[in-house]
Short mmCIF file of C-alpha atoms and ligand atoms in Angstrom, two decimals:
data_model
loop_
_atom_site.label_atom_id
_atom_site.label_comp_id
_atom_site.label_asym_id
_atom_site.label_seq_id
_atom_site.Cartn_x
_atom_site.Cartn_y
_atom_site.Cartn_z
CA MET A 4 0.00 0.00 0.00
CA LEU A 5 2.82 2.41 0.94
CA LYS A 6 4.58 1.53 -2.31
CA GLN A 7 1.50 2.44 -4.38
CA LYS A 8 0.11 5.41 -2.46
CA LEU A 9 3.19 7.37 -1.39
CA PRO A 10 4.91 8.03 -4.76
CA PRO A 11 2.26 10.29 -6.33
CA LEU A 12 2.22 12.46 -3.19
CA VAL A 13 5.92 13.30 -3.23
CA ALA A 14 7.16 12.49 -6.76
CA GLY A 15 10.44 14.23 -7.57
CA GLN A 16 10.80 15.80 -4.11
CA ARG A 17 13.62 15.67 -1.58
CA VAL A 18 12.21 13.50 1.19
CA PHE A 19 13.78 13.43 4.66
CA ILE A 20 13.00 10.19 6.48
CA VAL A 21 12.90 10.22 10.29
CA THR A 22 13.17 6.92 12.17
CA GLY A 23 14.18 5.34 15.46
CA LYS A 24 17.21 3.13 15.84
CA SER A 25 16.02 -0.05 14.18
CA SER A 26 12.22 -0.38 14.04
CA ALA A 27 11.84 1.19 10.59
CA ALA A 28 14.25 -1.36 9.14
CA ALA A 29 13.02 -4.29 11.27
CA SER A 30 9.41 -3.67 10.28
CA GLY A 31 10.22 -3.61 6.56
CA ALA A 32 8.66 -0.15 6.18
CA LEU A 33 11.95 1.64 5.48
CA ALA A 34 12.87 -0.67 2.61
CA ASP A 35 9.39 -0.27 1.10
CA ALA A 36 9.55 3.52 1.45
CA LEU A 37 13.00 3.81 -0.10
CA GLU A 38 12.02 1.60 -3.02
CA ALA A 39 8.85 3.61 -3.60
CA LEU A 40 10.57 6.99 -3.29
CA GLN A 41 13.52 6.12 -5.47
CA GLY A 42 11.11 4.79 -8.11
CA ALA A 43 9.30 8.15 -7.98
CA GLY A 44 12.48 10.12 -8.64
CA CYS A 45 12.82 11.37 -5.06
CA ALA A 46 16.12 12.11 -3.35
CA CYS A 47 16.09 10.62 0.17
CA GLU A 48 18.07 10.99 3.34
CA VAL A 49 17.46 8.87 6.42
CA TYR A 50 17.89 10.24 9.94
CA SER A 51 17.76 7.23 12.28
CA GLY A 52 18.75 9.03 15.47
CA VAL A 53 15.37 9.36 17.22
CA GLU A 54 15.41 8.17 20.82
CA ASN A 55 12.37 6.80 22.62
CA ASN A 56 10.46 9.76 24.10
CA PRO A 57 12.56 12.23 22.08
CA THR A 58 13.95 15.48 23.45
CA GLN A 59 13.89 18.84 21.66
CA ALA A 60 17.69 18.60 21.23
CA ASN A 61 17.22 15.25 19.51
CA CYS A 62 14.72 16.81 17.12
CA MET A 63 16.90 19.87 16.50
CA GLU A 64 19.71 17.60 15.38
CA GLY A 65 17.34 15.97 12.91
CA ALA A 66 16.10 19.38 11.76
CA ALA A 67 19.65 20.61 11.09
CA ARG A 68 20.22 17.53 8.92
CA ALA A 69 16.91 18.09 7.11
CA ARG A 70 17.86 21.72 6.39
CA ALA A 71 21.30 20.79 5.08
CA PHE A 72 19.67 18.19 2.84
CA GLY A 73 17.16 20.75 1.50
CA ALA A 74 14.17 18.64 2.54
CA GLN A 75 10.83 19.36 0.88
CA ALA A 76 8.85 16.72 2.78
CA VAL A 77 9.31 14.65 5.93
CA LEU A 78 8.38 10.98 6.24
CA GLY A 79 8.21 9.59 9.79
CA ILE A 80 8.45 5.82 10.17
CA GLY A 81 8.14 4.15 13.55
CA GLY A 82 6.26 4.35 16.82
CA GLY A 83 5.07 7.59 18.36
CA SER A 84 8.63 8.69 19.11
CA PRO A 85 9.85 8.89 15.49
CA LEU A 86 6.46 10.19 14.31
CA ASP A 87 6.48 13.00 16.87
CA ALA A 88 10.12 13.74 16.08
CA ALA A 89 9.27 13.89 12.37
CA LYS A 90 6.69 16.56 13.16
CA ALA A 91 9.16 18.60 15.21
CA VAL A 92 11.77 18.23 12.45
CA ALA A 93 9.20 19.45 9.89
CA VAL A 94 8.63 22.58 11.98
CA LEU A 95 12.22 23.26 13.01
CA ALA A 96 13.69 22.63 9.55
CA THR A 97 11.72 25.52 8.07
CA ASN A 98 11.90 27.76 11.15
CA PRO A 99 15.46 27.61 12.48
CA GLN A 100 14.85 30.86 14.38
CA LEU A 101 12.35 29.05 16.61
CA ALA A 102 14.46 28.66 19.73
CA ASP A 103 11.58 27.27 21.78
CA VAL A 104 9.36 24.94 19.86
CA PHE A 105 6.85 24.91 22.74
CA ALA A 106 6.27 28.68 22.71
CA PRO A 107 2.96 29.57 21.05
CA HIS A 108 3.62 29.99 17.37
CA ASP A 109 1.85 29.63 14.10
CA VAL A 110 4.58 28.78 11.66
CA PRO A 111 4.40 26.59 8.61
CA ALA A 112 5.97 23.14 8.58
CA LEU A 113 7.16 20.91 5.76
CA PRO A 114 4.51 18.41 4.64
CA ILE A 115 4.54 15.36 6.91
CA TYR A 116 3.74 11.73 6.01
CA ALA A 117 3.54 8.98 8.60
CA VAL A 118 3.99 5.21 8.73
CA PRO A 119 3.18 3.83 12.20
CA THR A 120 5.00 0.67 13.25
CA THR A 121 3.24 0.49 16.62
CA ALA A 122 -0.54 0.45 17.13
CA GLY A 123 -0.94 2.89 19.98
CA THR A 124 -0.16 6.58 19.89
CA GLY A 125 -2.30 7.62 16.94
CA SER A 126 0.35 10.25 16.22
CA GLU A 127 -0.15 9.47 12.54
CA VAL A 128 -3.51 11.28 12.70
CA THR A 129 -2.95 13.93 15.38
CA GLN A 130 -1.63 17.50 15.35
CA TYR A 131 0.50 16.92 18.46
CA SER A 132 4.20 16.36 18.95
CA ILE A 133 5.35 15.39 22.43
CA MET A 134 8.85 15.74 23.74
CA THR A 135 10.72 15.05 26.94
CA ILE A 136 12.01 18.17 28.66
CA GLN A 137 15.78 17.87 28.78
CA GLY A 138 16.77 16.67 32.26
CA GLY A 139 13.16 17.16 33.37
CA THR A 140 10.54 15.13 35.15
CA THR A 141 7.82 15.39 32.58
CA LYS A 142 6.98 15.90 28.93
CA LYS A 143 5.53 18.76 26.96
CA SER A 144 3.56 18.91 23.76
CA PHE A 145 3.12 21.41 21.01
CA SER A 146 0.56 21.36 18.27
CA GLY A 147 -0.44 23.01 15.04
CA ASN A 148 -2.54 22.33 11.98
CA ASP A 149 0.55 21.72 9.88
CA LEU A 150 1.48 18.86 12.23
CA PHE A 151 -1.40 16.74 10.96
CA PRO A 152 0.28 14.27 8.62
CA ARG A 153 -0.93 14.76 5.04
CA ALA A 154 -1.29 10.98 4.78
CA ALA A 155 -0.82 8.03 7.11
CA PHE A 156 -0.13 4.52 5.83
CA LEU A 157 -1.57 1.85 8.12
CA ASP A 158 -0.16 -1.54 7.21
CA ALA A 159 -0.31 -4.49 9.59
CA ALA A 160 2.82 -5.94 7.97
CA TYR A 161 4.81 -3.24 9.78
CA THR A 162 3.68 -4.25 13.26
CA ALA A 163 4.50 -7.96 12.83
CA SER A 164 8.01 -7.42 14.22
CA LEU A 165 6.74 -5.75 17.42
CA PRO A 166 7.82 -7.55 20.60
CA VAL A 167 4.77 -8.75 22.55
CA GLN A 168 5.32 -6.41 25.52
CA ILE A 169 5.65 -3.33 23.29
CA ALA A 170 2.49 -4.34 21.41
CA ALA A 171 0.67 -4.68 24.75
CA ASP A 172 2.00 -1.37 26.08
CA THR A 173 1.04 0.52 22.95
CA ALA A 174 -2.44 -1.05 22.82
CA CYS A 175 -2.96 0.22 26.37
CA ASP A 176 -1.94 3.69 25.19
CA ALA A 177 -4.73 3.55 22.61
CA VAL A 178 -7.21 2.41 25.29
CA SER A 179 -6.11 5.36 27.43
CA HIS A 180 -6.56 7.81 24.58
CA ALA A 181 -10.08 6.59 23.86
CA VAL A 182 -11.13 6.48 27.52
CA GLU A 183 -9.59 9.84 28.46
CA SER A 184 -11.09 11.43 25.37
CA VAL A 185 -14.60 10.36 26.40
CA LEU A 186 -14.04 11.56 29.97
CA THR A 187 -12.69 15.02 29.13
CA PRO A 188 -15.21 17.88 29.32
CA SER A 189 -14.38 18.76 25.70
CA SER A 190 -15.58 15.40 24.43
CA ASN A 191 -18.45 15.69 21.94
CA ALA A 192 -20.73 13.45 19.91
CA ALA A 193 -18.21 13.13 17.07
CA SER A 194 -15.12 12.48 19.18
CA GLU A 195 -17.04 9.96 21.29
CA LEU A 196 -18.08 8.07 18.19
CA TYR A 197 -14.43 7.52 17.28
CA ALA A 198 -13.38 6.77 20.85
CA LEU A 199 -16.09 4.18 21.49
CA GLU A 200 -15.50 2.41 18.20
CA SER A 201 -11.80 2.34 19.05
CA LEU A 202 -12.60 0.74 22.42
CA ARG A 203 -14.84 -1.83 20.76
CA LEU A 204 -11.95 -2.89 18.52
CA LEU A 205 -9.36 -2.77 21.31
CA SER A 206 -11.40 -4.90 23.67
CA ARG A 207 -11.86 -7.46 20.94
CA TYR A 208 -8.32 -7.59 19.54
CA ALA A 209 -5.85 -6.49 22.27
CA PRO A 210 -6.18 -9.74 24.25
CA ALA A 211 -4.89 -11.56 21.12
CA ILE A 212 -1.51 -9.86 21.53
CA ARG A 213 -0.28 -12.33 24.16
CA LYS A 214 -1.45 -15.26 22.02
CA GLY A 215 0.37 -14.05 18.91
CA ALA A 216 -1.87 -11.60 17.04
CA ASP A 217 -2.45 -12.48 13.37
CA GLY A 218 -2.54 -9.96 10.50
CA GLU A 219 -6.26 -9.27 10.92
CA ALA A 220 -5.90 -8.56 14.65
CA ARG A 221 -2.89 -6.33 14.04
CA LEU A 222 -4.76 -4.39 11.35
CA GLN A 223 -7.76 -3.88 13.64
CA LEU A 224 -5.42 -2.66 16.39
CA LEU A 225 -3.88 -0.16 13.97
CA TRP A 226 -7.37 1.09 13.11
CA ALA A 227 -8.26 1.27 16.79
CA ALA A 228 -5.17 3.34 17.56
CA ALA A 229 -5.88 5.69 14.67
CA LEU A 230 -9.54 6.12 15.68
CA ALA A 231 -8.49 6.95 19.23
CA GLY A 232 -6.00 9.38 17.70
CA VAL A 233 -8.81 11.12 15.81
CA ALA A 234 -10.70 11.38 19.10
CA ILE A 235 -7.82 12.97 21.05
CA ALA A 236 -7.06 15.28 18.12
CA GLN A 237 -10.39 16.89 19.06
CA THR A 238 -10.37 16.59 22.84
CA GLY A 239 -6.78 16.14 24.02
CA THR A 240 -5.90 13.59 26.68
CA GLY A 241 -6.50 13.93 30.42
CA LEU A 242 -5.09 13.27 33.86
CA VAL A 243 -3.81 9.77 33.06
CA HIS A 244 -1.41 11.12 30.45
CA ALA A 245 -0.31 13.96 32.72
CA LEU A 246 0.52 11.45 35.50
CA GLY A 247 1.94 8.92 33.05
CA TYR A 248 4.56 11.37 31.73
CA ALA A 249 6.18 11.44 35.18
CA LEU A 250 6.28 7.64 35.32
CA THR A 251 8.03 7.61 31.98
CA CYS A 252 10.54 10.35 32.79
CA ARG A 253 11.30 9.26 36.38
CA GLU A 254 10.87 5.49 36.20
CA ASN A 255 11.64 4.93 32.55
CA LEU A 256 8.33 3.18 32.02
CA PRO A 257 7.17 3.03 28.39
CA HIS A 258 4.46 5.57 27.62
CA GLY A 259 1.59 3.14 27.03
CA ARG A 260 2.42 0.96 30.04
CA ALA A 261 2.51 4.00 32.30
CA ASN A 262 -0.98 5.03 31.17
CA GLY A 263 -2.29 1.48 31.38
CA LEU A 264 -1.25 1.21 35.01
CA LEU A 265 -3.17 4.35 35.96
CA LEU A 266 -6.28 4.07 33.84
CA ALA A 267 -8.69 1.91 35.83
CA SER A 268 -8.16 3.92 39.00
CA PHE A 269 -8.83 7.15 37.08
CA VAL A 270 -12.03 5.74 35.59
CA LYS A 271 -13.21 4.58 39.03
CA ARG A 272 -12.81 8.13 40.35
CA CYS A 273 -14.63 9.62 37.36
CA GLN A 274 -17.62 7.31 37.82
CA PRO A 275 -19.54 9.38 40.41
CA PHE A 276 -19.01 12.56 38.35
CA CYS A 277 -19.90 11.23 34.90
CA PRO A 278 -21.57 7.83 35.36
CA GLN A 279 -23.16 7.75 31.93
CA LYS A 280 -19.89 8.32 30.14
CA VAL A 281 -18.26 5.55 32.17
CA GLU A 282 -21.19 3.29 31.36
CA ARG A 283 -20.76 3.94 27.62
CA ILE A 284 -17.03 3.14 27.88
CA LEU A 285 -17.70 -0.15 29.68
CA GLN A 286 -20.46 -1.04 27.25
CA ALA A 287 -18.23 -0.41 24.24
CA MET A 288 -15.64 -2.73 25.77
CA GLY A 289 -18.25 -5.35 26.58
CA ILE A 290 -17.40 -5.32 30.29
CA SER A 291 -19.65 -4.82 33.26
CA CYS A 292 -17.73 -2.77 35.85
CA VAL A 293 -14.54 -0.77 36.47
CA GLU A 294 -13.00 -3.70 38.42
CA GLU A 295 -13.29 -5.73 35.25
CA LEU A 296 -11.56 -2.94 33.32
CA ASP A 297 -8.77 -3.12 35.89
CA ARG A 298 -8.43 -6.90 35.36
CA TRP A 299 -8.56 -6.41 31.59
CA MET A 300 -5.69 -3.90 31.67
CA LYS A 301 -3.63 -6.09 34.00
CA ASP A 302 -4.14 -9.14 31.77
CA VAL A 303 -2.94 -7.22 28.73
CA LEU A 304 -0.04 -5.47 30.52
CA GLN A 305 1.06 -8.01 33.12
CA ILE A 306 3.05 -5.36 35.08
CA PRO A 307 2.88 -4.41 38.80
CA ASN A 308 2.38 -0.86 40.16
CA PRO A 309 5.33 1.28 41.43
CA GLY A 310 4.95 0.87 45.25
CA GLU A 311 4.19 3.34 48.12
CA GLU A 312 7.38 5.38 48.25
CA LYS A 313 7.69 5.94 44.50
CA ALA A 314 3.99 6.70 44.24
CA ALA A 315 4.35 9.51 46.82
CA GLU A 316 7.32 11.01 44.96
CA LEU A 317 5.52 10.87 41.64
CA ALA A 318 2.35 12.39 43.07
CA ALA A 319 4.34 15.40 44.32
CA ILE A 320 5.33 16.40 40.79
CA ALA A 321 3.41 19.49 39.66
CA LEU A 322 0.98 19.03 36.78
CA PRO A 323 -0.14 21.55 34.17
CA GLN A 324 -3.21 23.40 35.45
CA PRO A 325 -5.31 22.76 32.30
CA LYS A 326 -4.98 18.99 32.85
CA LEU A 327 -6.13 19.39 36.46
CA ASP A 328 -8.99 21.67 35.41
CA ALA A 329 -10.17 19.15 32.82
CA CYS A 330 -10.24 16.31 35.36
CA PRO A 331 -13.81 15.41 36.39
CA PHE A 332 -12.76 15.01 40.08
CA PRO A 333 -10.41 17.02 42.37
CA ALA A 334 -6.99 15.51 41.72
CA GLY A 335 -4.91 16.61 44.73
CA GLU A 336 -1.63 14.97 45.71
CA GLU A 337 -3.21 12.22 47.85
CA VAL A 338 -5.61 11.26 45.10
CA ARG A 339 -2.76 11.20 42.58
CA LYS A 340 -0.75 8.94 44.87
CA ALA A 341 -3.69 6.53 45.16
CA ILE A 342 -4.01 6.45 41.37
CA TYR A 343 -0.31 5.60 41.04
CA LEU A 344 -0.98 2.72 43.43
CA GLY A 345 -3.95 1.58 41.38
CA ARG A 346 -6.39 2.23 44.24
P1 LIG B 30 8.20 4.30 20.66
O1 LIG B 30 8.90 5.06 21.73
O2 LIG B 30 8.05 4.96 19.36
O3 LIG B 30 8.90 2.88 20.45
C1 LIG B 30 9.08 1.99 21.54
C2 LIG B 30 10.01 0.87 21.13
O4 LIG B 30 9.37 0.04 20.16
C3 LIG B 30 11.29 1.35 20.47
O5 LIG B 30 12.36 0.61 21.02
C4 LIG B 30 11.09 1.03 19.01
O6 LIG B 30 12.30 0.79 18.33
C5 LIG B 30 10.27 -0.22 19.10
N1 LIG B 30 9.46 -0.49 17.90
C6 LIG B 30 8.55 0.32 17.32
N2 LIG B 30 7.97 -0.31 16.28
C7 LIG B 30 8.54 -1.54 16.18
C8 LIG B 30 8.36 -2.62 15.31
N3 LIG B 30 7.42 -2.64 14.35
N4 LIG B 30 9.15 -3.71 15.47
C9 LIG B 30 10.07 -3.74 16.48
N5 LIG B 30 10.27 -2.75 17.35
C10 LIG B 30 9.51 -1.65 17.20
O7 LIG B 30 6.78 3.82 21.25
P2 LIG B 30 5.30 4.37 21.12
O8 LIG B 30 4.59 3.91 22.30
O9 LIG B 30 4.73 4.08 19.78
O10 LIG B 30 5.46 5.96 21.17
C11 LIG B 30 5.59 6.63 22.41
C12 LIG B 30 5.79 8.10 22.16
O11 LIG B 30 4.64 8.64 21.48
C13 LIG B 30 5.95 8.88 23.44
O12 LIG B 30 6.98 9.85 23.31
C14 LIG B 30 4.58 9.55 23.61
O13 LIG B 30 4.64 10.73 24.37
C15 LIG B 30 4.20 9.81 22.16
N6 LIG B 30 2.76 9.98 21.92
C16 LIG B 30 2.38 10.86 20.97
C17 LIG B 30 1.05 11.09 20.72
C18 LIG B 30 0.65 12.09 19.68
O14 LIG B 30 -0.55 12.34 19.46
N7 LIG B 30 1.58 12.72 19.00
C19 LIG B 30 0.06 10.38 21.43
C20 LIG B 30 0.49 9.48 22.38
C21 LIG B 30 1.83 9.26 22.62
P3 LIG B 30 13.18 2.01 17.66
O15 LIG B 30 13.85 2.75 18.76
O16 LIG B 30 14.12 1.29 16.77
O17 LIG B 30 12.21 2.89 16.91
ZN1 LIG B 31 -0.55 8.34 24.75
#
């Protein structure tokens, strides 16, 4: 599909390809992209220096390379980390004066194309790019209309090489996106449609991951992740992501796993404030209560929580006020600690 659909979009252009260390090659997507682009008369350069949870410095290095190459388009291949980095590169390559990518700005970016090799972040359909603050305890995002990829190529062949634990972690990220999207005050009829359909697919296909998901299951998980991405493109994420960033930065927990650990506890706390929304989430997943959601997440993830002492430290980290304001319940430090402990 990539080989047929990408060439007419970028024929004859100078395409800068942004990837992680090895997933683009291991998935087979890089070879397909290079073959397609070379056949379409494109000049290509590959930047394979994106770290997991990329920093701005990491993206600036990529942007400097893209500028030197004279890039006219950026193709991100990989999980959310390379896709987000590709977006930052697309902005920074054309706007080298932009010292702080997070400062409010409305600057144009190079056209972005995305090939996800994980089924989780939905970055291939969102306007967000998320980066780790250098030496910091959390992450920060920036967004803009130009960050929406012009096209995303969802091919289950590219997730076949995913290790089981990464597939489970990333599926839980998609569940978090869909659930948080429904539970944010900015959720609406359209975003909920995408989120609930995403949950329907995730509940059906994510349990297959531990049994060796076949091509059909992997394709449905890619769709589910993208649908959840469309939902958060409209609503943003919520408290779970805000708390999860600290788990990733402090405890080095993968993004999706961090969210998965916190989700059921968050939903339990939302229930008295928005019972109908919670009911619709459970119904879409075909489960009867929040305790069952907790068991469902634990079955998929198979990871314990961080323990009392760590939970207290993590809960003390300040969160952005908008995330706290958007939370359906008061999320003070004690409550945040309990969520870290899965209570
Ligand atoms: P990731 O950090 O992109 O990748 C995790 C690991 O999986 C890496 O070691 C990667 O290898 C490997 N991998 C990826 N695809 C593979 C494949 N097909 N076969 C084998 N290994 C593969 O993980 P992610 O969970 O997809 O992305 C997380 C990032 O996305 C976080 O920074 C998060 O903040 C961000 N995010 C963005 C959005 C958004 O809307 N923009 C939403 C949610 C999350 P390599 O190092 O070789 O690539
Ligand atoms: Zn996420």
